[in-house]
JSON list of C-alpha atoms in Angstrom, two decimals:
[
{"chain": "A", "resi": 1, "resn": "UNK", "atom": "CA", "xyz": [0.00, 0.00, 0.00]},
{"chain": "A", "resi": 2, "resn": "UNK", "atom": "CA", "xyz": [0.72, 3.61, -0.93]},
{"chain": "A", "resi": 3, "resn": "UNK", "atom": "CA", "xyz": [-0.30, 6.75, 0.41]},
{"chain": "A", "resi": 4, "resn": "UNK", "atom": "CA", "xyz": [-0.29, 9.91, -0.90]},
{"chain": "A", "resi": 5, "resn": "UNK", "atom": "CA", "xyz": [-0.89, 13.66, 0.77]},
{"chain": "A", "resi": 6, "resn": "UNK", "atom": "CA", "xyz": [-1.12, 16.14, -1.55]},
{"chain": "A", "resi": 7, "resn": "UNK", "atom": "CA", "xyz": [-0.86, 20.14, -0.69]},
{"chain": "A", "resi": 8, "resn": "UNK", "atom": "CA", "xyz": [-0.17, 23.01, -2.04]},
{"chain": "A", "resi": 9, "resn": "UNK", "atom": "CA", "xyz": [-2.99, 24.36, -4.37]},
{"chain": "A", "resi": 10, "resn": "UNK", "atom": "CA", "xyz": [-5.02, 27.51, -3.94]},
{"chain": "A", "resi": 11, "resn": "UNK", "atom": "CA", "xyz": [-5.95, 30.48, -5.97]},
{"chain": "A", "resi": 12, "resn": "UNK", "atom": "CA", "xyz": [-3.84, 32.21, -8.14]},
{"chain": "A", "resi": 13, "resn": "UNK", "atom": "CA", "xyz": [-4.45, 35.30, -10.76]},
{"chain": "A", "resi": 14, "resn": "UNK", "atom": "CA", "xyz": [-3.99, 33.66, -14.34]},
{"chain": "A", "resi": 15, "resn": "UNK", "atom": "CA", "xyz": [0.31, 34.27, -15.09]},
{"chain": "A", "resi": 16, "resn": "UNK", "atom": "CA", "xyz": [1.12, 33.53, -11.40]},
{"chain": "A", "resi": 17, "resn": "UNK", "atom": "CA", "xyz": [2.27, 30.42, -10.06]},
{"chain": "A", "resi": 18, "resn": "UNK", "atom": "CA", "xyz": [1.72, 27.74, -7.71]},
{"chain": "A", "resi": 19, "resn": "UNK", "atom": "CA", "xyz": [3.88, 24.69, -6.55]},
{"chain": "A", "resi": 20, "resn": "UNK", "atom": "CA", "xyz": [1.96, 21.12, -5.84]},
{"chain": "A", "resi": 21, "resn": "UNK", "atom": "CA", "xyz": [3.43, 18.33, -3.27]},
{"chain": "A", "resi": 22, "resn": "UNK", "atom": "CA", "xyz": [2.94, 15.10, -3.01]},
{"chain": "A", "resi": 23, "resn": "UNK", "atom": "CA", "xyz": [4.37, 13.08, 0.14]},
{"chain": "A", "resi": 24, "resn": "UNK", "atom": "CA", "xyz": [4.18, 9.21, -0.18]},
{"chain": "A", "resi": 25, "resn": "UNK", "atom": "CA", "xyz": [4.48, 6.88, 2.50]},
{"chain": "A", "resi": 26, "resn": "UNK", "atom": "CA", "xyz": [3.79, 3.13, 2.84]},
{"chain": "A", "resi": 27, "resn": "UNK", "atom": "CA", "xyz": [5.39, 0.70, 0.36]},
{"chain": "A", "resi": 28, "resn": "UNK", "atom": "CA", "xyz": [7.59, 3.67, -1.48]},
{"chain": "A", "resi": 29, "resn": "UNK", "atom": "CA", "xyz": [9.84, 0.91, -2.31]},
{"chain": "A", "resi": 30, "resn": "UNK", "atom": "CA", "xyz": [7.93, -0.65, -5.23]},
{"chain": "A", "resi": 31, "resn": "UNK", "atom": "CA", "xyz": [6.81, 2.79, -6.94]},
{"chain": "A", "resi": 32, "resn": "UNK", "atom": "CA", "xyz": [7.69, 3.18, -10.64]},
{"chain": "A", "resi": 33, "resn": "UNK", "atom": "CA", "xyz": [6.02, 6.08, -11.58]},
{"chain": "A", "resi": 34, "resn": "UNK", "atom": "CA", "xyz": [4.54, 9.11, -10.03]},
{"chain": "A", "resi": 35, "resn": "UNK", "atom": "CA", "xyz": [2.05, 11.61, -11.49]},
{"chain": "A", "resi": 36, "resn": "UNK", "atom": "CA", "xyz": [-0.14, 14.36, -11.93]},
{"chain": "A", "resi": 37, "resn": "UNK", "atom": "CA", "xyz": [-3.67, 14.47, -13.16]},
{"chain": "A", "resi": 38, "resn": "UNK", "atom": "CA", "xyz": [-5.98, 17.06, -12.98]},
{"chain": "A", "resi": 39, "resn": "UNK", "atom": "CA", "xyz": [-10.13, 17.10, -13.15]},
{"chain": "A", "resi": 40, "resn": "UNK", "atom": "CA", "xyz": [-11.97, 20.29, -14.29]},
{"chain": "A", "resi": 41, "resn": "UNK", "atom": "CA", "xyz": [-15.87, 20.39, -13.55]},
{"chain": "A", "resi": 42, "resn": "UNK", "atom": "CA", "xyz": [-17.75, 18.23, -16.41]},
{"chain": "A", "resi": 43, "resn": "UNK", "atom": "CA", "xyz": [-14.15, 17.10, -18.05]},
{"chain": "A", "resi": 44, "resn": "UNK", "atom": "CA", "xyz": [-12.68, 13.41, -17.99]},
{"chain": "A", "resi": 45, "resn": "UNK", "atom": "CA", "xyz": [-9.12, 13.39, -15.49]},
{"chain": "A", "resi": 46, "resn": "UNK", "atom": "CA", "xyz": [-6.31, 13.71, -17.43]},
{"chain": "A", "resi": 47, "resn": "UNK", "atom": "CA", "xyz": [-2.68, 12.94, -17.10]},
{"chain": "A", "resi": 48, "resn": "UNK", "atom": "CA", "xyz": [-0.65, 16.31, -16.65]},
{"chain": "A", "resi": 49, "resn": "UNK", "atom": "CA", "xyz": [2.92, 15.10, -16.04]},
{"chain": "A", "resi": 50, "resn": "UNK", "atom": "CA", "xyz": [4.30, 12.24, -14.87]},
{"chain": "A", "resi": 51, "resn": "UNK", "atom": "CA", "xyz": [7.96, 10.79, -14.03]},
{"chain": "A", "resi": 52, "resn": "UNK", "atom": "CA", "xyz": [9.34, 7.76, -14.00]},
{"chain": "A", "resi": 53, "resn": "UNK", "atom": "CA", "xyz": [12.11, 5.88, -11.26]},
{"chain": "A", "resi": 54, "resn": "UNK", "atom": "CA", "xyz": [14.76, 7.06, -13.71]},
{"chain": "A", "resi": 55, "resn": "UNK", "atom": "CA", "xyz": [13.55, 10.44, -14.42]},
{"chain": "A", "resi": 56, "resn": "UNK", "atom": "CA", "xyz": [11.92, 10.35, -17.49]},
{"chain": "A", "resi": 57, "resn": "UNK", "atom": "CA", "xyz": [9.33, 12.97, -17.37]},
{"chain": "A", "resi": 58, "resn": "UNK", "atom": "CA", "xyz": [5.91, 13.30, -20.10]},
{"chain": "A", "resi": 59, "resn": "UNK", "atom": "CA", "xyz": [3.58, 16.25, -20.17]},
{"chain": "A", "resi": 60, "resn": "UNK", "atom": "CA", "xyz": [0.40, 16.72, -21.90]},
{"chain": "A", "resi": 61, "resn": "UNK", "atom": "CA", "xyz": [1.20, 19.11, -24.84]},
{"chain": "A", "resi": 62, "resn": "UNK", "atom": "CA", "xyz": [-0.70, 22.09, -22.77]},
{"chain": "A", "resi": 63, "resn": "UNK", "atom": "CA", "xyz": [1.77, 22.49, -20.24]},
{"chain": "A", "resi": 64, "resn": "UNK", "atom": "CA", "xyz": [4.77, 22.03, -21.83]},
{"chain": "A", "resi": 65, "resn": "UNK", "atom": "CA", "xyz": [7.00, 25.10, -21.05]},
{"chain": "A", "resi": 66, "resn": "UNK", "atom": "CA", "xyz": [5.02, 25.95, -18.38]},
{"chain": "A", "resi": 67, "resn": "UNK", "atom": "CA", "xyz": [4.93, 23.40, -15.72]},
{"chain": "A", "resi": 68, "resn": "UNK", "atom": "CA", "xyz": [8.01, 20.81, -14.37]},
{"chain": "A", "resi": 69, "resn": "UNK", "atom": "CA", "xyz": [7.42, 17.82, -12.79]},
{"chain": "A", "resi": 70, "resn": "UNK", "atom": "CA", "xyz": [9.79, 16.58, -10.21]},
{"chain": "A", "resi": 71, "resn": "UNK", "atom": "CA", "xyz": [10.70, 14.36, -7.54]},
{"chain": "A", "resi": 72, "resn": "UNK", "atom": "CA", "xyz": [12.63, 13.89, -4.61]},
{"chain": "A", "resi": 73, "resn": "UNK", "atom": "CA", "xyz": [13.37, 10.56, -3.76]},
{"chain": "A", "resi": 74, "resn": "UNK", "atom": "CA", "xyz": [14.98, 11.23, -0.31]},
{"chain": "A", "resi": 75, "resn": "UNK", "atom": "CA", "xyz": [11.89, 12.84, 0.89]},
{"chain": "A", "resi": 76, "resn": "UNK", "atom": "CA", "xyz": [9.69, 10.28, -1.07]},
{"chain": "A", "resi": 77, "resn": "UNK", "atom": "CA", "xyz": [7.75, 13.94, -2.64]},
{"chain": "A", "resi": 78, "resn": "UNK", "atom": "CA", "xyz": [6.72, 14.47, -5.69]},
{"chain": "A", "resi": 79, "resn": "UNK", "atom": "CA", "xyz": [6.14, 17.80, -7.25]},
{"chain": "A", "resi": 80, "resn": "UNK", "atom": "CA", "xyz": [4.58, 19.91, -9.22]},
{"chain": "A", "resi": 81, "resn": "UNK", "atom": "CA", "xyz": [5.89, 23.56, -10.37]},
{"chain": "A", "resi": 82, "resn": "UNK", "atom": "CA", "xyz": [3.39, 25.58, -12.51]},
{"chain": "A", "resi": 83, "resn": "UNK", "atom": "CA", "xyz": [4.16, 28.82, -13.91]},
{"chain": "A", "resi": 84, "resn": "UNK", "atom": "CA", "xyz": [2.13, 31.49, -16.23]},
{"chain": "A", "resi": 85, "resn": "UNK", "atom": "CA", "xyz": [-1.23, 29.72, -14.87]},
{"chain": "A", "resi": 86, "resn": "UNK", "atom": "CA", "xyz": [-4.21, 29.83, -17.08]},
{"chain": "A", "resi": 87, "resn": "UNK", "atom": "CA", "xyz": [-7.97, 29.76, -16.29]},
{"chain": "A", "resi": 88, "resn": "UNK", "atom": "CA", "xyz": [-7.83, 26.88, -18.36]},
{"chain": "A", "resi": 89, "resn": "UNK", "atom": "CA", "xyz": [-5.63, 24.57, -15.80]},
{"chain": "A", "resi": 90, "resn": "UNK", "atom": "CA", "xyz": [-8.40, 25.16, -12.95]},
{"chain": "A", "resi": 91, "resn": "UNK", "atom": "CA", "xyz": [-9.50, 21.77, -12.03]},
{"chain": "A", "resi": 92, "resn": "UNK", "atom": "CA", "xyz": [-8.69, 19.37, -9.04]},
{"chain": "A", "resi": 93, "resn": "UNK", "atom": "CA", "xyz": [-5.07, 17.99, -8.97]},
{"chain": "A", "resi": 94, "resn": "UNK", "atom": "CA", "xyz": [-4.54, 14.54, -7.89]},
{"chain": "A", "resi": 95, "resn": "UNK", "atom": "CA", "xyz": [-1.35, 12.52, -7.76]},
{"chain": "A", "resi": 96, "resn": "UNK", "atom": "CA", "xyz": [-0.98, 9.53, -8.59]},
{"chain": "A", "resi": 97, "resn": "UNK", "atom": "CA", "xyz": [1.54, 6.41, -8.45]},
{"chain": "A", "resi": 98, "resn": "UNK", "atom": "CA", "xyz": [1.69, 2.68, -10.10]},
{"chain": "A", "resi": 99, "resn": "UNK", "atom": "CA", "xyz": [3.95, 0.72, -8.39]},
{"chain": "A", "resi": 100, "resn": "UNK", "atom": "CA", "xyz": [6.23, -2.18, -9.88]},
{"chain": "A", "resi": 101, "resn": "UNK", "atom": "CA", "xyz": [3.50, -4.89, -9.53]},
{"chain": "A", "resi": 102, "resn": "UNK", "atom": "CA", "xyz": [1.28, -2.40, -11.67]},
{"chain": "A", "resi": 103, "resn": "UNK", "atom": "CA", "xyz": [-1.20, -1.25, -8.47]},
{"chain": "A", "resi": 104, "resn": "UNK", "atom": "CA", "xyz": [-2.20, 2.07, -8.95]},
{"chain": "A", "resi": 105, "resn": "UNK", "atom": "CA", "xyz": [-3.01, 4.72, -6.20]},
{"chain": "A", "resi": 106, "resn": "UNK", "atom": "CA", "xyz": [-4.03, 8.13, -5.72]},
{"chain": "A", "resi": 107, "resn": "UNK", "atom": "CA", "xyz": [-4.23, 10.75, -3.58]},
{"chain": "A", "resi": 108, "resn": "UNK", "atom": "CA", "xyz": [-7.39, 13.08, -2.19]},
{"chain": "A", "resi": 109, "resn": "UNK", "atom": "CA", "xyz": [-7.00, 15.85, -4.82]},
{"chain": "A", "resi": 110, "resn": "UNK", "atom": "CA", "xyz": [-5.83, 19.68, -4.14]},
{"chain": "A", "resi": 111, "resn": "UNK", "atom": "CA", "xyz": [-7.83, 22.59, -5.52]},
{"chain": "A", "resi": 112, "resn": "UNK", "atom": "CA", "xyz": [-5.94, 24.62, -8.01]},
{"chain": "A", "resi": 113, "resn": "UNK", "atom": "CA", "xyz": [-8.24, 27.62, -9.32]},
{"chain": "A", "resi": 114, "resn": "UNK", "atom": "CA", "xyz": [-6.58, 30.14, -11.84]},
{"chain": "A", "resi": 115, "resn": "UNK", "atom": "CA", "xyz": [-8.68, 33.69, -11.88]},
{"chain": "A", "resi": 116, "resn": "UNK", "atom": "CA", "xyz": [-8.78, 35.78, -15.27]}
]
């Protein structure tokens, strides 16, 4: 089992920035890849970024430029950095991870809400 905390969202004017976190604990040992995937109102979730062990990183083509993925394996945290925001990334931010023996698991979502 994994669990996952995420913090860090909020509101932001549209061009600011915001910076997600993700803290897993549990069986960190068997994660392969970690994500981000965001839900706006009346939209399917969609994969944002994600990273795998060895660092390889994939972005939707929307945020490309704009927002890094990360993680630190010594604090087991995943992030998120997202700069010139757009009202168009306001949605619900989960993260997620699939571990080695393909299990996925998420966590409870952070609010992100970009103002025009």
């Amino acid at each position: 089992q994994v669990q996952l905390v995420e913090s860090g969202g909020g509101l932001v004017q549209a061009g600011g920035s915001l910076r997600l976190s993700c803290a897993a604990s549990g069986s960190i040992f068997s994660i392969f890849t970690m994500g981000w995937y965001r839900q706006a109102p009346g939209k399917q979730r969609e994969l944002v970024a994600d990273i795998t062990n060895g660092g390889s990183t994939n972005y939707v083509q929307s945020v490309k430029g704009r927002f890094t993925i990360s993680r630190d394996n010594a604090k087991n945290t995943l992030y998120l950095q997202m700069n010139s925001l757009k009202p168009e990334d306001t949605a619900i931010y989960y993260c997620n991870v699939l571990t080695l023996s393909n299990n996925l698991y998420w966590g409870q979502g952070t609010q992100v809400t970009v103002s025009s």
